[in-house]
mmCIF file of C-alpha atoms in Angstrom:
data_model
loop_
_atom_site.group_PDB
_atom_site.id
_atom_site.type_symbol
_atom_site.label_atom_id
_atom_site.label_comp_id
_atom_site.label_asym_id
_atom_site.label_seq_id
_atom_site.Cartn_x
_atom_site.Cartn_y
_atom_site.Cartn_z
ATOM 1 C CA MET A 1 6.309 13.061 -36.197
ATOM 2 C CA LEU A 2 9.229 11.761 -38.290
ATOM 3 C CA THR A 3 11.249 14.835 -37.365
ATOM 4 C CA VAL A 4 10.634 14.172 -33.663
ATOM 5 C CA ILE A 5 11.648 10.516 -33.972
ATOM 6 C CA TYR A 6 14.750 11.457 -35.935
ATOM 7 C CA ARG A 7 15.698 13.993 -33.305
ATOM 8 C CA ILE A 8 15.326 11.409 -30.535
ATOM 9 C CA PHE A 9 17.560 8.989 -32.453
ATOM 10 C CA HIS A 10 20.097 11.739 -32.960
ATOM 11 C CA ASN A 11 20.047 12.508 -29.237
ATOM 12 C CA LEU A 12 20.535 8.831 -28.464
ATOM 13 C CA ILE A 13 23.474 8.595 -30.851
ATOM 14 C CA SER A 14 25.145 11.553 -29.180
ATOM 15 C CA LEU A 15 24.339 10.251 -25.730
ATOM 16 C CA PHE A 16 25.665 6.723 -26.229
ATOM 17 C CA THR A 17 28.715 7.966 -28.091
ATOM 18 C CA ALA A 18 29.572 10.135 -25.095
ATOM 19 C CA MET A 19 29.013 7.213 -22.733
ATOM 20 C CA ALA A 20 31.120 4.884 -24.833
ATOM 21 C CA GLU A 21 33.969 7.380 -24.970
ATOM 22 C CA GLY A 22 33.829 8.097 -21.258
ATOM 23 C CA GLY A 23 32.677 11.654 -21.767
ATOM 24 C CA ASP A 24 29.420 11.267 -19.854
ATOM 25 C CA ASN A 25 29.424 10.309 -16.177
ATOM 26 C CA ARG A 26 25.707 9.522 -15.959
ATOM 27 C CA ARG A 27 24.625 6.054 -14.953
ATOM 28 C CA HIS A 28 23.748 3.803 -17.878
ATOM 29 C CA PRO A 29 19.968 3.249 -18.063
ATOM 30 C CA HIS A 30 18.691 -0.250 -17.351
ATOM 31 C CA ASN A 31 15.494 -0.186 -19.407
ATOM 32 C CA LEU A 32 13.844 1.520 -22.351
ATOM 33 C CA GLN A 33 12.089 4.010 -20.108
ATOM 34 C CA GLY A 34 15.470 5.142 -18.829
ATOM 35 C CA VAL A 35 16.800 5.434 -22.374
ATOM 36 C CA LEU A 36 13.945 7.686 -23.445
ATOM 37 C CA ARG A 37 14.308 9.834 -20.337
ATOM 38 C CA LEU A 38 17.992 10.392 -21.025
ATOM 39 C CA ALA A 39 17.235 11.105 -24.680
ATOM 40 C CA VAL A 40 14.744 13.803 -23.719
ATOM 41 C CA GLU A 41 17.218 15.287 -21.264
ATOM 42 C CA ALA A 42 19.929 15.294 -23.931
ATOM 43 C CA GLY A 43 17.595 17.003 -26.381
ATOM 44 C CA ALA A 44 16.481 19.597 -23.827
ATOM 45 C CA ALA A 45 20.090 20.472 -23.073
ATOM 46 C CA GLY A 46 20.824 21.595 -26.641
ATOM 47 C CA ASP A 47 19.254 24.389 -28.640
ATOM 48 C CA GLY A 48 20.168 23.102 -32.098
ATOM 49 C CA GLN A 49 17.708 21.811 -34.676
ATOM 50 C CA ALA A 50 17.479 18.244 -35.863
ATOM 51 C CA PRO A 51 20.431 17.336 -38.074
ATOM 52 C CA SER A 52 19.952 17.701 -41.797
ATOM 53 C CA VAL A 53 22.522 14.986 -42.643
ATOM 54 C CA PRO A 54 20.976 11.483 -42.931
ATOM 55 C CA MET A 55 22.076 8.938 -40.327
ATOM 56 C CA SER A 56 24.668 6.552 -41.707
ATOM 57 C CA GLU A 57 23.982 2.819 -41.790
ATOM 58 C CA GLU A 58 26.935 2.252 -39.483
ATOM 59 C CA ARG A 59 25.515 4.589 -36.832
ATOM 60 C CA LYS A 60 22.047 3.070 -37.217
ATOM 61 C CA GLU A 61 23.473 -0.391 -36.633
ATOM 62 C CA TRP A 62 25.415 0.787 -33.618
ATOM 63 C CA LEU A 63 22.278 2.347 -32.138
ATOM 64 C CA ARG A 64 20.250 -0.807 -32.710
ATOM 65 C CA GLY A 65 22.884 -2.792 -30.863
ATOM 66 C CA ALA A 66 22.984 -0.318 -27.995
ATOM 67 C CA LEU A 67 19.198 -0.328 -27.616
ATOM 68 C CA ALA A 68 19.092 -4.141 -27.781
ATOM 69 C CA GLU A 69 21.701 -4.377 -25.037
ATOM 70 C CA ILE A 70 19.785 -2.001 -22.784
ATOM 71 C CA SER A 71 16.429 -3.693 -23.360
ATOM 72 C CA LYS A 72 17.969 -6.999 -22.248
ATOM 73 C CA GLY A 73 17.582 -5.855 -18.657
ATOM 74 C CA GLN A 74 13.804 -5.716 -18.964
ATOM 75 C CA LEU A 75 13.678 -9.039 -20.800
ATOM 76 C CA ASN A 76 15.891 -10.630 -18.178
ATOM 77 C CA GLU A 77 13.566 -9.441 -15.426
ATOM 78 C CA VAL A 78 10.589 -11.041 -17.169
ATOM 79 C CA GLU A 79 12.521 -14.306 -17.488
ATOM 80 C CA GLN A 80 13.452 -14.171 -13.811
ATOM 81 C CA MET A 81 9.815 -13.555 -12.900
ATOM 82 C CA LYS A 82 8.844 -16.623 -14.917
ATOM 83 C CA ARG A 83 11.398 -18.692 -13.004
ATOM 84 C CA CYS A 84 10.033 -17.391 -9.710
ATOM 85 C CA LEU A 85 6.510 -18.357 -10.745
ATOM 86 C CA ALA A 86 7.747 -21.842 -11.620
ATOM 87 C CA VAL A 87 9.072 -22.192 -8.063
ATOM 88 C CA LEU A 88 5.697 -21.136 -6.643
ATOM 89 C CA GLN A 89 3.730 -23.270 -9.086
ATOM 90 C CA LYS A 90 5.404 -26.563 -8.187
ATOM 91 C CA ASP A 91 4.273 -26.115 -4.602
ATOM 92 C CA GLY A 92 0.790 -25.088 -5.599
ATOM 93 C CA MET A 93 -1.068 -27.898 -3.861
ATOM 94 C CA ASN A 94 0.474 -27.281 -0.439
ATOM 95 C CA THR A 95 -1.878 -24.584 0.796
ATOM 96 C CA LYS A 96 -3.373 -23.853 4.147
ATOM 97 C CA GLU A 97 -6.797 -24.445 2.680
ATOM 98 C CA CYS A 98 -5.984 -28.127 2.121
ATOM 99 C CA GLU A 99 -7.396 -29.543 5.347
ATOM 100 C CA GLY A 100 -4.516 -30.636 7.564
ATOM 101 C CA GLU A 101 -2.290 -31.790 4.698
ATOM 102 C CA GLU A 102 0.830 -29.930 5.724
ATOM 103 C CA GLY A 103 3.111 -32.813 4.846
ATOM 104 C CA GLN A 104 6.857 -32.756 5.265
ATOM 105 C CA ARG A 105 8.407 -29.317 4.755
ATOM 106 C CA ASP A 106 11.836 -29.142 3.302
ATOM 107 C CA GLU A 107 13.561 -26.055 4.677
ATOM 108 C CA GLU A 108 15.453 -25.438 1.471
ATOM 109 C CA GLU A 109 12.267 -25.443 -0.622
ATOM 110 C CA GLU A 110 10.599 -23.092 1.831
ATOM 111 C CA ASP A 111 13.499 -20.673 1.460
ATOM 112 C CA GLU A 112 13.162 -20.896 -2.320
ATOM 113 C CA ARG A 113 9.492 -19.966 -2.189
ATOM 114 C CA GLU A 114 10.092 -17.047 0.128
ATOM 115 C CA THR A 115 13.021 -15.844 -1.962
ATOM 116 C CA ALA A 116 10.921 -16.081 -5.128
ATOM 117 C CA LEU A 117 8.233 -13.879 -3.580
ATOM 118 C CA GLU A 118 10.826 -11.371 -2.375
ATOM 119 C CA ILE A 119 12.367 -11.145 -5.861
ATOM 120 C CA LEU A 120 8.935 -10.637 -7.412
ATOM 121 C CA SER A 121 8.133 -7.868 -4.928
ATOM 122 C CA GLU A 122 11.389 -6.120 -5.726
ATOM 123 C CA PHE A 123 10.820 -6.358 -9.478
ATOM 124 C CA CYS A 124 7.212 -5.183 -9.179
ATOM 125 C CA GLU A 125 8.227 -1.884 -7.640
ATOM 126 C CA ASN A 126 8.486 -1.134 -11.364
ATOM 127 C CA LEU A 127 4.916 -0.646 -12.620
ATOM 128 C CA ASP A 128 5.702 -2.298 -15.956
ATOM 129 C CA ASN A 129 6.839 -5.443 -14.179
ATOM 130 C CA ALA A 130 3.701 -5.437 -12.025
ATOM 131 C CA ARG A 131 1.612 -5.360 -15.173
ATOM 132 C CA ASP A 132 3.730 -8.091 -16.752
ATOM 133 C CA LEU A 133 3.276 -10.273 -13.679
ATOM 134 C CA MET A 134 -0.479 -9.870 -14.013
ATOM 135 C CA VAL A 135 -0.349 -10.860 -17.690
ATOM 136 C CA LEU A 136 1.806 -13.894 -16.855
ATOM 137 C CA GLY A 137 -0.846 -15.108 -14.402
ATOM 138 C CA GLY A 138 1.401 -14.446 -11.426
ATOM 139 C CA LEU A 139 -1.199 -12.575 -9.396
ATOM 140 C CA GLN A 140 -3.735 -15.358 -9.879
ATOM 141 C CA LEU A 141 -1.114 -17.867 -8.748
ATOM 142 C CA CYS A 142 -0.276 -15.750 -5.725
ATOM 143 C CA VAL A 143 -3.935 -15.454 -4.679
ATOM 144 C CA SER A 144 -4.794 -19.097 -5.264
ATOM 145 C CA HIS A 145 -1.646 -20.784 -3.968
ATOM 146 C CA CYS A 146 0.316 -18.424 -1.713
ATOM 147 C CA VAL A 147 -1.881 -16.259 0.505
ATOM 148 C CA GLY A 148 -3.305 -19.415 2.085
ATOM 149 C CA HIS A 149 -0.018 -21.321 2.326
ATOM 150 C CA VAL A 150 0.819 -23.315 5.452
ATOM 151 C CA GLN A 151 4.045 -21.368 5.922
ATOM 152 C CA SER A 152 3.521 -17.931 7.459
ATOM 153 C CA GLY A 153 6.627 -16.632 5.689
ATOM 154 C CA VAL A 154 5.018 -17.424 2.340
ATOM 155 C CA ARG A 155 1.670 -15.908 3.381
ATOM 156 C CA TRP A 156 3.015 -12.528 4.450
ATOM 157 C CA ARG A 157 5.377 -12.265 1.485
ATOM 158 C CA ALA A 158 2.479 -13.058 -0.838
ATOM 159 C CA ALA A 159 0.415 -10.285 0.765
ATOM 160 C CA GLN A 160 3.385 -7.940 0.429
ATOM 161 C CA LEU A 161 3.642 -8.782 -3.278
ATOM 162 C CA LEU A 162 -0.061 -8.093 -3.867
ATOM 163 C CA ALA A 163 0.252 -4.760 -2.073
ATOM 164 C CA THR A 164 3.289 -3.775 -4.138
ATOM 165 C CA CYS A 165 1.525 -4.594 -7.407
ATOM 166 C CA ALA A 166 -1.789 -2.960 -6.500
ATOM 167 C CA GLN A 167 -0.435 0.308 -5.155
ATOM 168 C CA ASN A 168 -1.392 3.152 -7.518
ATOM 169 C CA MET A 169 -2.255 0.667 -10.288
ATOM 170 C CA PRO A 170 -6.019 0.715 -11.061
ATOM 171 C CA GLU A 171 -5.617 -1.978 -13.723
ATOM 172 C CA VAL A 172 -4.030 -4.353 -11.233
ATOM 173 C CA GLN A 173 -6.464 -3.386 -8.465
ATOM 174 C CA LEU A 174 -9.464 -4.277 -10.621
ATOM 175 C CA HIS A 175 -7.825 -7.554 -11.648
ATOM 176 C CA LEU A 176 -7.229 -8.535 -8.010
ATOM 177 C CA LEU A 177 -10.795 -7.617 -7.097
ATOM 178 C CA ALA A 178 -12.068 -9.745 -9.986
ATOM 179 C CA ILE A 179 -10.162 -12.819 -8.763
ATOM 180 C CA ASP A 180 -11.472 -12.369 -5.192
ATOM 181 C CA ALA A 181 -8.227 -11.383 -3.540
ATOM 182 C CA LEU A 182 -9.957 -9.015 -1.102
ATOM 183 C CA PRO A 183 -11.995 -11.601 0.880
ATOM 184 C CA LYS A 184 -8.876 -13.723 1.396
ATOM 185 C CA LEU A 185 -6.829 -10.735 2.516
ATOM 186 C CA LEU A 186 -9.562 -9.657 4.936
ATOM 187 C CA ARG A 187 -9.636 -13.151 6.434
ATOM 188 C CA LEU A 188 -5.873 -13.063 6.930
ATOM 189 C CA THR A 189 -6.131 -9.621 8.528
ATOM 190 C CA ASP A 190 -8.874 -10.760 10.858
ATOM 191 C CA SER A 191 -7.775 -14.171 11.999
ATOM 192 C CA ASP A 192 -4.303 -15.259 10.903
ATOM 193 C CA PRO A 193 -2.309 -16.565 13.886
ATOM 194 C CA HIS A 194 0.873 -14.811 12.737
ATOM 195 C CA PRO A 195 0.943 -11.045 13.461
ATOM 196 C CA THR A 196 3.165 -10.149 10.503
ATOM 197 C CA VAL A 197 0.765 -11.883 8.130
ATOM 198 C CA ARG A 198 -2.114 -9.817 9.539
ATOM 199 C CA VAL A 199 -0.181 -6.566 9.152
ATOM 200 C CA LYS A 200 0.919 -7.287 5.578
ATOM 201 C CA ALA A 201 -2.558 -8.458 4.612
ATOM 202 C CA LEU A 202 -4.056 -5.211 5.908
ATOM 203 C CA TYR A 203 -1.476 -3.293 3.900
ATOM 204 C CA ALA A 204 -2.652 -5.125 0.784
ATOM 205 C CA VAL A 205 -6.289 -4.409 1.681
ATOM 206 C CA SER A 206 -5.437 -0.726 1.979
ATOM 207 C CA CYS A 207 -3.831 -0.745 -1.476
ATOM 208 C CA LEU A 208 -7.003 -2.246 -2.929
ATOM 209 C CA VAL A 209 -9.576 0.076 -1.345
ATOM 210 C CA ARG A 210 -8.009 3.510 -0.967
ATOM 211 C CA GLU A 211 -8.905 5.782 -3.883
ATOM 212 C CA GLN A 212 -10.555 2.816 -5.582
ATOM 213 C CA GLU A 213 -14.369 3.001 -5.686
ATOM 214 C CA ALA A 214 -14.851 -0.624 -6.736
ATOM 215 C CA GLY A 215 -12.505 -1.714 -3.975
ATOM 216 C CA LEU A 216 -14.388 0.305 -1.368
ATOM 217 C CA ARG A 217 -17.714 -1.196 -2.436
ATOM 218 C CA ALA A 218 -16.273 -4.686 -2.126
ATOM 219 C CA PHE A 219 -14.718 -3.778 1.236
ATOM 220 C CA VAL A 220 -18.077 -2.592 2.611
ATOM 221 C CA SER A 221 -19.924 -5.630 1.268
ATOM 222 C CA GLN A 222 -17.340 -7.904 2.926
ATOM 223 C CA ASP A 223 -17.863 -6.164 6.301
ATOM 224 C CA GLY A 224 -14.397 -4.659 6.146
ATOM 225 C CA PHE A 225 -15.152 -1.978 8.733
ATOM 226 C CA SER A 226 -15.740 -4.696 11.323
ATOM 227 C CA VAL A 227 -12.316 -6.106 10.474
ATOM 228 C CA LEU A 228 -10.802 -2.682 11.165
ATOM 229 C CA MET A 229 -12.723 -2.429 14.424
ATOM 230 C CA ARG A 230 -11.313 -5.738 15.601
ATOM 231 C CA GLY A 231 -7.857 -4.781 14.330
ATOM 232 C CA MET A 232 -7.863 -1.722 16.611
ATOM 233 C CA GLN A 233 -8.520 -4.061 19.543
ATOM 234 C CA SER A 234 -5.644 -6.368 18.622
ATOM 235 C CA GLU A 235 -2.634 -6.931 20.845
ATOM 236 C CA ASP A 236 -0.290 -6.044 17.994
ATOM 237 C CA GLU A 237 0.617 -2.356 17.945
ATOM 238 C CA ARG A 238 1.293 -2.347 14.204
ATOM 239 C CA LEU A 239 -2.109 -3.786 13.389
ATOM 240 C CA ARG A 240 -3.883 -1.364 15.736
ATOM 241 C CA THR A 241 -2.105 1.586 14.139
ATOM 242 C CA LYS A 242 -2.728 0.537 10.548
ATOM 243 C CA SER A 243 -6.375 -0.306 11.247
ATOM 244 C CA ALA A 244 -7.033 3.075 12.839
ATOM 245 C CA PHE A 245 -5.175 4.914 10.098
ATOM 246 C CA LEU A 246 -7.122 3.170 7.327
ATOM 247 C CA LEU A 247 -10.418 3.894 9.106
ATOM 248 C CA LEU A 248 -9.508 7.573 9.397
ATOM 249 C CA ASN A 249 -8.483 7.718 5.749
ATOM 250 C CA LEU A 250 -11.664 6.053 4.500
ATOM 251 C CA LEU A 251 -13.967 8.237 6.599
ATOM 252 C CA SER A 252 -12.133 11.376 5.490
ATOM 253 C CA ALA A 253 -12.315 10.448 1.813
ATOM 254 C CA HIS A 254 -15.803 8.902 1.921
ATOM 255 C CA PRO A 255 -18.035 10.746 4.414
ATOM 256 C CA GLU A 256 -21.016 8.907 2.937
ATOM 257 C CA GLN A 257 -19.818 5.834 4.872
ATOM 258 C CA LYS A 258 -20.411 7.469 8.266
ATOM 259 C CA GLY A 259 -23.890 6.035 8.533
ATOM 260 C CA THR A 260 -22.567 2.549 7.826
ATOM 261 C CA VAL A 261 -19.987 2.596 10.599
ATOM 262 C CA LEU A 262 -22.239 4.384 13.101
ATOM 263 C CA SER A 263 -24.883 1.695 12.643
ATOM 264 C CA MET A 264 -22.232 -0.803 13.756
ATOM 265 C CA GLY A 265 -21.691 1.061 17.046
ATOM 266 C CA MET A 266 -18.338 2.425 15.880
ATOM 267 C CA ALA A 267 -18.464 5.519 18.088
ATOM 268 C CA GLU A 268 -18.803 3.425 21.229
ATOM 269 C CA GLN A 269 -16.048 1.078 20.073
ATOM 270 C CA LEU A 270 -13.651 3.939 19.351
ATOM 271 C CA VAL A 271 -14.240 5.508 22.755
ATOM 272 C CA SER A 272 -13.593 2.112 24.310
ATOM 273 C CA VAL A 273 -10.285 1.939 22.434
ATOM 274 C CA LEU A 274 -9.364 5.379 23.804
ATOM 275 C CA ARG A 275 -9.786 4.027 27.336
ATOM 276 C CA SER A 276 -7.066 1.444 26.759
ATOM 277 C CA PRO A 277 -3.492 2.335 27.842
ATOM 278 C CA HIS A 278 -2.343 5.340 25.871
ATOM 279 C CA SER A 279 -0.671 4.687 22.534
ATOM 280 C CA SER A 280 0.387 6.784 19.569
ATOM 281 C CA PHE A 281 -2.353 5.236 17.399
ATOM 282 C CA HIS A 282 -4.955 6.995 19.573
ATOM 283 C CA GLU A 283 -4.271 10.034 17.403
ATOM 284 C CA HIS A 284 -5.909 8.227 14.454
ATOM 285 C CA VAL A 285 -8.789 7.051 16.673
ATOM 286 C CA LEU A 286 -9.533 10.622 17.752
ATOM 287 C CA GLY A 287 -9.267 11.747 14.139
ATOM 288 C CA ALA A 288 -11.860 9.131 13.148
ATOM 289 C CA LEU A 289 -14.206 10.345 15.905
ATOM 290 C CA CYS A 290 -13.791 13.902 14.637
ATOM 291 C CA CYS A 291 -14.840 12.700 11.194
ATOM 292 C CA LEU A 292 -17.893 10.936 12.614
ATOM 293 C CA VAL A 293 -19.248 14.047 14.348
ATOM 294 C CA GLU A 294 -18.563 16.496 11.517
ATOM 295 C CA ASP A 295 -21.846 17.403 9.777
ATOM 296 C CA CYS A 296 -23.384 14.209 11.143
ATOM 297 C CA PRO A 297 -26.223 14.488 13.708
ATOM 298 C CA GLN A 298 -26.159 10.760 14.473
ATOM 299 C CA GLY A 299 -22.437 10.880 15.168
ATOM 300 C CA LEU A 300 -22.929 13.825 17.518
ATOM 301 C CA LYS A 301 -25.758 12.060 19.301
ATOM 302 C CA ASP A 302 -23.714 8.887 19.787
ATOM 303 C CA CYS A 303 -20.664 10.726 21.109
ATOM 304 C CA ARG A 304 -22.738 12.868 23.478
ATOM 305 C CA SER A 305 -24.331 9.843 25.135
ATOM 306 C CA SER A 306 -23.731 10.249 28.844
ATOM 307 C CA TYR A 307 -22.905 6.579 29.368
ATOM 308 C CA LEU A 308 -19.795 6.968 27.167
ATOM 309 C CA GLY A 309 -18.319 9.642 29.448
ATOM 310 C CA LEU A 310 -16.438 11.068 26.471
ATOM 311 C CA ASP A 311 -16.351 14.653 27.748
ATOM 312 C CA GLU A 312 -14.521 13.703 30.920
ATOM 313 C CA LEU A 313 -12.223 11.352 29.012
ATOM 314 C CA LEU A 314 -11.211 14.131 26.612
ATOM 315 C CA LYS A 315 -10.522 16.544 29.473
ATOM 316 C CA HIS A 316 -8.200 14.108 31.198
ATOM 317 C CA ARG A 317 -6.501 13.133 27.940
ATOM 318 C CA ALA A 318 -5.858 16.787 27.037
ATOM 319 C CA ARG A 319 -4.277 17.454 30.406
ATOM 320 C CA ASP A 320 -1.992 14.447 29.965
ATOM 321 C CA LEU A 321 -0.917 15.615 26.511
ATOM 322 C CA GLN A 322 -0.237 19.251 27.388
ATOM 323 C CA GLY A 323 3.374 20.218 26.756
ATOM 324 C CA ARG A 324 4.217 17.049 24.815
ATOM 325 C CA GLU A 325 5.286 18.247 21.402
ATOM 326 C CA GLU A 326 5.141 14.782 19.844
ATOM 327 C CA CYS A 327 1.444 14.578 20.778
ATOM 328 C CA GLN A 328 0.355 17.964 19.463
ATOM 329 C CA GLU A 329 -1.850 16.591 16.690
ATOM 330 C CA GLU A 330 -3.582 14.239 19.104
ATOM 331 C CA LEU A 331 -4.157 17.171 21.473
ATOM 332 C CA ASP A 332 -5.630 19.195 18.618
ATOM 333 C CA PHE A 333 -8.047 16.362 17.854
ATOM 334 C CA CYS A 334 -9.039 16.280 21.538
ATOM 335 C CA LYS A 335 -9.842 19.975 21.496
ATOM 336 C CA GLN A 336 -11.675 19.769 18.189
ATOM 337 C CA LEU A 337 -13.787 16.803 19.262
ATOM 338 C CA ARG A 338 -14.700 18.307 22.607
ATOM 339 C CA ALA A 339 -15.534 21.687 21.070
ATOM 340 C CA THR A 340 -17.799 20.040 18.497
ATOM 341 C CA CYS A 341 -19.606 17.765 20.940
ATOM 342 C CA PHE A 342 -19.685 19.632 24.220
ATOM 343 C CA GLN A 343 -19.055 23.333 23.665
ATOM 344 C CA GLY A 344 -21.415 25.372 25.839
ATOM 345 C CA GLN A 345 -22.417 22.376 27.934
ATOM 346 C CA GLN A 346 -19.638 22.847 30.466
ATOM 347 C CA THR A 347 -17.557 25.910 31.259
ATOM 348 C CA ASP A 348 -15.391 24.863 34.171
ATOM 349 C CA ASP A 349 -12.571 23.370 32.118
ATOM 350 C CA ASN A 350 -9.547 25.575 32.708
ATOM 351 C CA GLY A 351 -7.340 23.608 30.335
ATOM 352 C CA MET A 352 -9.575 23.198 27.300
ATOM 353 C CA ASP A 353 -11.664 26.353 26.925
ATOM 354 C CA ARG A 354 -8.842 28.819 26.962
#
């Protein structure tokens, strides 16, 4: 182990010496993770063994200084996050959940809050910063004071921040579930008057439930599938698309949930959505229907119900999509769904059975 550490230090000495002398045109790393990556790269580039000559005190001191300078970037980001949280904290009582107490809004303070959330989102693209924000209590503050704020710009930026932190971070996902972020985000998705808030809230919901078993259980218990159903009937194209896509993803990854959504009348609702003016999100709707009928007798029964008229709808939709390259996947879903539900029941379709 000591040999490995010594070799890394030797690589760092060589690397920073080259940078200092202008002999290396690589970008200087901004955090310790970047330093270690460059050290590994420098070590992999050479075939020599670790040096046998002890490192001089002068070189050790120089390296300590170089590492301290680089690590400042990470420390500075933590300090900036603390300042952002202070901006959000001082406005903590002005939330949407405070009945009618909107008060006088100073435009400059509103900009400060929105800017603080934007800075936090940018910093938390780095997973270490997302974890630090959690430790600092920033996620709790965001859930308790920001997602219900009177200003829509604060609400959607807060949802964006939660999504950024939760994405691919099980530790953060479980923390947000524990502090009841999901019910608030589902309420925003379902009923917020501002369309961007609804879209961003659904994005955050997706980051909490996809590939997260605890999140999915909470989503089901909170009637999340009904929220998706209503989202697909929204007037906002973005919300319709994201709702249908999340439904398709969840059914594909968790076929055990088919019974849950079928008991809600999901098949009928999805067919109803398909009868609305054609949109690109119909591809996801058809994909969800394909999931519901695959190895699922109840799904087949529901889709074959004569009152739905699904067979005729699929025939007409396939004819409309023929020759449109951008709609090929939707056409494939049409063919797959019709073959699964109605193959052998009707043979006079010149466009679908060939």
